[in-house]
């Protein structure tokens, strides 16, 4: 169902410039934070750690990976605005983890999610992630609370 490949510049530009979320979720617009936008749009800074996700030929999501330690991988996830809240999240999270484990064996997954995003937190819990703590971060022109979550694979 989900097809992944290394993100192209064209895809990065579409996601960064065209994907606009409504209400409180506009926090996730790439244009909401200059530093995030600059990293996402620059192929050198983006490197080989971003992947695009297609379903039936349509770009619907992306994810990023950051190897923290040998078996600890931090992931970042993004669904196209019109696909959020429509039941795609859990299957997407599982597909991302399966795709990552093709490249890295025996990994523990780590992610951070804005504390207000209870919709995503619910999905991550269903996928087997546990809460590890709350931290604050200066981003998008303010200070926000984030929940750090992990899925430990034995």
XYZ file of N, CA and C in Angstrom:
462
model
N 0.811 -1.199 0.000
C 0.000 0.000 0.000
C 0.854 1.262 0.000
N 1.833 1.349 0.892
C 2.708 2.519 0.971
C 3.999 2.251 0.204
N 4.384 3.189 -0.639
C 5.632 3.084 -1.390
C 6.538 4.241 -0.992
N 7.767 3.904 -0.599
C 8.724 4.900 -0.122
C 9.902 5.026 -1.072
N 10.436 6.240 -1.169
C 11.709 6.459 -1.852
C 12.354 7.727 -1.291
N 13.634 7.872 -1.580
C 14.372 9.063 -1.136
C 13.653 10.311 -1.650
N 13.482 11.284 -0.779
C 12.758 12.492 -1.153
C 13.520 13.275 -2.222
N 12.792 13.715 -3.233
C 13.373 14.545 -4.283
C 13.214 16.022 -3.911
N 13.929 16.865 -4.624
C 13.809 18.306 -4.387
C 12.400 18.795 -4.703
N 11.825 18.293 -5.771
C 10.469 18.698 -6.155
C 9.472 18.346 -5.050
N 9.604 17.153 -4.465
C 8.707 16.739 -3.381
C 8.907 17.614 -2.143
N 10.175 17.898 -1.821
C 10.465 18.751 -0.656
C 9.830 20.125 -0.833
N 9.921 20.687 -2.018
C 9.341 21.998 -2.275
C 7.814 21.959 -2.184
N 7.200 20.899 -2.703
C 5.744 20.766 -2.620
C 5.298 20.683 -1.162
N 5.954 19.834 -0.385
C 5.586 19.672 1.025
C 5.799 20.981 1.781
N 6.959 21.584 1.598
C 7.317 22.784 2.357
C 6.435 23.985 2.003
N 6.077 24.118 0.749
C 5.354 25.312 0.314
C 3.843 25.146 0.207
N 3.383 23.924 -0.062
C 1.969 23.731 -0.364
C 1.160 23.039 0.718
N 1.803 22.255 1.586
C 1.047 21.543 2.604
C 0.731 22.499 3.741
N -0.515 22.874 3.873
C -0.963 23.814 4.897
C -2.038 23.155 5.749
N -1.799 23.126 7.038
C -2.708 22.498 7.982
C -3.638 23.548 8.579
N -4.807 23.120 9.031
C -5.774 24.075 9.574
C -5.717 24.126 11.095
N -6.204 25.242 11.625
C -6.305 25.415 13.061
C -4.976 25.291 13.776
N -4.998 24.654 14.932
C -3.777 24.512 15.734
C -2.713 23.696 15.020
N -3.131 22.890 14.055
C -2.173 22.054 13.339
C -1.328 22.841 12.336
N -1.655 24.125 12.121
C -0.812 24.968 11.261
C 0.594 25.087 11.849
N 0.734 24.722 13.105
C 2.041 24.610 13.760
C 2.987 23.757 12.908
N 2.439 22.768 12.197
C 3.243 21.835 11.404
C 3.534 22.317 9.985
N 3.031 23.486 9.602
C 3.395 24.046 8.291
C 4.898 24.292 8.283
N 5.574 23.865 7.247
C 7.025 24.069 7.160
C 7.383 25.550 7.194
N 6.506 26.380 6.660
C 6.782 27.813 6.629
C 6.608 28.467 8.001
N 6.155 27.719 9.001
C 5.942 28.280 10.333
C 7.254 28.491 11.092
N 8.327 27.856 10.638
C 9.619 27.994 11.304
C 10.713 28.119 10.251
N 11.391 29.261 10.239
C 12.399 29.533 9.204
C 13.519 28.494 9.181
N 13.991 28.079 10.353
C 15.090 27.107 10.414
C 14.659 25.747 9.875
N 13.482 25.285 10.293
C 12.973 24.001 9.794
C 12.778 24.056 8.279
N 12.223 25.157 7.824
C 11.990 25.326 6.394
C 13.316 25.282 5.626
N 14.311 26.014 6.114
C 15.610 26.074 5.443
C 16.258 24.695 5.363
N 16.154 23.932 6.439
C 16.731 22.581 6.422
C 15.978 21.677 5.456
N 14.664 21.754 5.482
C 13.840 20.871 4.668
C 14.010 21.140 3.183
N 14.141 22.386 2.822
C 14.182 22.770 1.409
C 15.580 22.636 0.797
N 16.609 22.587 1.626
C 17.992 22.503 1.156
C 18.419 21.040 1.010
N 18.718 20.596 -0.221
C 19.064 19.182 -0.415
C 20.329 18.751 0.345
N 21.250 19.665 0.578
C 22.461 19.330 1.333
C 22.109 19.103 2.803
N 21.350 20.022 3.385
C 20.959 19.890 4.799
C 20.004 18.712 4.999
N 19.123 18.483 4.041
C 18.162 17.379 4.118
C 18.887 16.041 4.021
N 19.939 16.019 3.203
C 20.728 14.807 3.053
C 19.907 13.625 2.568
N 20.272 12.471 3.053
C 19.583 11.241 2.644
C 18.681 10.710 3.750
N 18.233 11.606 4.605
C 17.453 11.148 5.751
C 15.950 11.381 5.617
N 15.496 11.872 4.459
C 14.069 12.121 4.251
C 13.533 11.223 3.144
N 12.339 10.672 3.397
C 11.719 9.749 2.452
C 10.288 10.184 2.168
N 9.897 10.054 0.918
C 8.535 10.378 0.500
C 7.714 9.104 0.480
N 6.428 9.264 0.712
C 5.517 8.122 0.745
C 4.386 8.344 -0.248
N 4.169 7.351 -1.081
C 3.121 7.395 -2.088
C 2.120 6.270 -1.865
N 0.868 6.568 -2.173
C -0.188 5.569 -2.232
C -0.918 5.793 -3.547
N -0.998 4.741 -4.348
C -1.670 4.818 -5.650
C -1.159 5.967 -6.503
N 0.147 6.219 -6.453
C 0.763 7.253 -7.273
C 0.666 8.658 -6.731
N 0.093 8.842 -5.530
C -0.065 10.175 -4.943
C 0.831 10.338 -3.727
N 1.519 11.466 -3.663
C 2.338 11.805 -2.505
C 1.414 12.106 -1.339
N 1.472 11.282 -0.282
C 0.564 11.487 0.849
C 1.282 11.720 2.176
N 2.603 11.475 2.207
C 3.293 11.577 3.490
C 4.800 11.590 3.268
N 5.503 11.810 4.364
C 6.959 11.708 4.355
C 7.417 11.329 5.753
N 8.678 10.913 5.826
C 9.275 10.704 7.138
C 10.766 10.994 7.062
N 11.342 11.226 8.236
C 12.782 11.445 8.324
C 13.356 10.512 9.377
N 14.636 10.220 9.233
C 15.342 9.393 10.212
C 16.600 10.118 10.658
N 16.915 9.939 11.925
C 18.136 10.480 12.494
C 18.698 9.415 13.423
N 19.866 8.879 13.062
C 20.494 7.846 13.878
C 21.145 8.536 15.070
N 20.615 8.271 16.264
C 21.145 8.888 17.478
C 22.301 8.072 18.024
N 22.090 6.792 18.132
C 23.105 5.833 18.549
C 22.927 4.618 17.660
N 23.745 3.634 17.858
C 23.740 2.454 16.997
C 22.339 1.901 16.738
N 21.550 1.693 17.773
C 20.226 1.089 17.600
C 19.076 2.033 17.921
N 19.355 3.303 18.104
C 18.308 4.274 18.419
C 18.112 5.224 17.244
N 16.924 5.164 16.674
C 16.597 5.967 15.498
C 15.463 6.921 15.863
N 15.711 8.202 15.661
C 14.652 9.185 15.848
C 13.944 9.366 14.515
N 12.630 9.296 14.547
C 11.859 9.475 13.317
C 10.978 10.715 13.439
N 10.739 11.332 12.300
C 9.797 12.430 12.179
C 8.802 12.039 11.104
N 7.547 12.320 11.320
C 6.499 11.874 10.405
C 5.618 13.037 9.992
N 5.142 12.998 8.761
C 4.220 14.017 8.294
C 3.245 13.457 7.279
N 1.966 13.635 7.548
C 0.916 13.260 6.600
C 0.415 14.509 5.892
N 0.098 14.373 4.626
C -0.496 15.469 3.872
C -1.764 15.913 4.594
N -2.008 17.221 4.681
C -3.128 17.721 5.485
C -4.463 17.014 5.266
N -4.818 16.742 4.033
C -6.135 16.130 3.799
C -6.217 14.669 4.232
N -5.081 14.077 4.602
C -5.085 12.692 5.066
C -5.044 12.583 6.590
N -4.831 13.702 7.284
C -4.794 13.657 8.746
C -6.203 13.498 9.301
N -6.306 12.749 10.384
C -7.597 12.554 11.031
C -8.546 11.642 10.279
N -8.025 10.898 9.292
C -8.884 10.037 8.474
C -8.517 8.561 8.557
N -7.787 8.181 9.593
C -7.486 6.769 9.798
C -6.253 6.236 9.087
N -5.447 7.088 8.488
C -4.233 6.633 7.806
C -3.042 6.508 8.751
N -3.086 7.208 9.879
C -1.931 7.350 10.746
C -1.306 6.062 11.225
N -2.092 5.164 11.794
C -1.531 3.944 12.370
C -0.861 3.080 11.310
N -1.521 2.892 10.177
C -0.910 2.097 9.105
C 0.355 2.761 8.578
N 0.335 4.080 8.498
C 1.524 4.808 8.046
C 2.679 4.620 9.021
N 2.421 4.746 10.324
C 3.474 4.567 11.328
C 4.062 3.160 11.228
N 3.216 2.161 11.109
C 3.704 0.780 10.977
C 4.532 0.605 9.705
N 4.087 1.208 8.610
C 4.826 1.100 7.343
C 6.187 1.779 7.442
N 6.248 2.928 8.104
C 7.524 3.618 8.294
C 8.468 2.755 9.106
N 7.989 2.196 10.206
C 8.863 1.355 11.033
C 9.361 0.141 10.250
N 8.504 -0.460 9.449
C 8.922 -1.599 8.626
C 9.968 -1.169 7.609
N 9.771 -0.008 7.003
C 10.733 0.489 6.016
C 12.082 0.787 6.653
N 12.073 1.395 7.823
C 13.318 1.717 8.520
C 14.053 0.437 8.904
N 13.327 -0.581 9.357
C 13.996 -1.817 9.781
C 14.589 -2.592 8.611
N 14.225 -2.247 7.398
C 14.901 -2.844 6.235
C 16.346 -2.346 6.139
N 16.590 -1.143 6.642
C 17.924 -0.539 6.560
C 18.711 -0.683 7.854
N 18.013 -0.748 8.980
C 18.657 -0.831 10.288
C 18.028 -1.979 11.069
N 18.848 -2.894 11.544
C 18.334 -4.040 12.287
C 18.188 -3.694 13.772
N 17.221 -4.311 14.418
C 17.030 -4.205 15.870
C 17.034 -2.765 16.362
N 16.203 -1.936 15.784
C 16.198 -0.526 16.175
C 15.130 -0.231 17.210
N 15.436 0.754 18.030
C 14.469 1.356 18.936
C 14.073 2.685 18.306
N 12.787 2.949 18.254
C 12.300 4.164 17.629
C 12.032 5.227 18.683
N 12.404 6.449 18.369
C 12.191 7.600 19.240
C 11.533 8.686 18.399
N 10.592 9.400 19.000
C 9.996 10.536 18.304
C 9.561 11.568 19.328
N 9.360 12.772 18.848
C 8.841 13.862 19.670
C 7.614 14.425 18.979
N 6.591 14.713 19.771
C 5.339 15.216 19.225
C 4.863 16.359 20.116
N 4.357 17.413 19.470
C 3.821 18.538 20.241
C 2.736 18.025 21.178
N 2.805 18.431 22.428
C 1.909 17.917 23.460
C 0.438 18.189 23.144
N 0.155 19.258 22.419
C -1.239 19.548 22.076
C -1.797 18.572 21.048
N -0.928 17.848 20.354
C -1.360 16.969 19.264
C -1.785 15.596 19.814
N -2.881 15.597 20.536
C -3.376 14.362 21.143
C -3.793 13.333 20.095
N -4.192 13.800 18.938
C -4.570 12.888 17.855
C -3.378 12.017 17.462
N -2.206 12.630 17.285
C -1.009 11.879 16.922
C -0.524 11.016 18.091
N -0.577 11.547 19.297
C -0.133 10.790 20.473
C -0.945 9.501 20.603
N -2.231 9.580 20.358
C -3.098 8.399 20.409
C -2.645 7.353 19.386
N -2.312 7.786 18.190
C -1.837 6.876 17.145
C -0.515 6.228 17.560
N 0.411 7.037 18.068
C 1.708 6.497 18.463
C 1.568 5.484 19.586
N 0.674 5.733 20.526
C 0.443 4.763 21.602
C -0.111 3.454 21.042
N -1.037 3.551 20.088
C -1.582 2.346 19.454
C -0.497 1.568 18.715
N 0.516 2.277 18.227
C 1.623 1.637 17.499
C 2.667 1.055 18.452
N 2.460 1.220 19.763
C 3.362 0.628 20.734
C 4.370 1.568 21.356
N 4.259 2.857 21.084
C 5.165 3.828 21.683
C 4.727 4.111 23.116
N 5.700 4.368 23.977
C 5.427 4.740 25.358
C 5.975 6.143 25.610
N 5.373 6.826 26.550
C 5.808 8.181 26.897
C 7.090 8.108 27.710
N 8.035 8.997 27.370
C 9.292 9.059 28.110
C 9.486 10.374 28.837
N 8.643 11.335 28.600
C 8.764 12.601 29.302
C 8.423 13.785 28.424
N 8.219 14.899 29.091
C 7.860 16.150 28.421
C 9.041 17.103 28.497
N 9.278 17.819 27.402
C 10.321 18.840 27.374
C 9.794 20.051 26.630
N 10.435 21.184 26.834
C 10.041 22.397 26.117
C 11.089 22.720 25.065
N 10.623 23.335 23.997
C 11.518 23.696 22.898
C 11.079 25.024 22.308
N 12.042 25.856 21.990
C 11.790 27.121 21.332
C 11.710 26.848 19.828
N 10.535 27.019 19.256
C 10.322 26.767 17.833
C 9.103 27.545 17.358
N 9.005 27.772 16.097
C 7.847 28.437 15.490
C 7.477 29.743 16.192
N 8.488 30.447 16.669
C 8.255 31.742 17.284
C 7.753 31.703 18.716
N 7.829 30.554 19.365
C 7.373 30.446 20.749
C 8.029 29.273 21.449
N 7.628 29.061 22.682
C 8.125 27.930 23.451
C 6.969 26.948 23.600
N 7.211 25.707 23.181
C 6.162 24.688 23.160
C 6.611 23.451 23.923
N 5.615 22.738 24.463
C 5.882 21.476 25.139
C 5.766 20.334 24.134
N 6.696 19.403 24.259
C 6.724 18.212 23.418
C 6.766 16.976 24.289
N 6.188 15.920 23.789
C 6.238 14.622 24.447
C 7.235 13.757 23.695
N 8.203 13.238 24.425
C 9.159 12.292 23.839
C 8.598 10.896 24.032
N 8.575 10.117 22.951
C 8.026 8.779 22.995
C 9.028 7.799 22.402
N 8.934 6.551 22.827
C 9.865 5.538 22.327
C 9.140 4.212 22.150
N 9.622 3.466 21.192
C 9.171 2.086 20.983
C 10.413 1.226 20.994
N 10.546 0.470 22.053
C 11.732 -0.365 22.237
C 11.440 -1.737 21.652
N 12.314 -2.178 20.764
C 12.176 -3.503 20.148
C 13.206 -4.440 20.758
N 12.733 -5.532 21.269
C 13.635 -6.497 21.901
C 13.954 -7.624 20.955
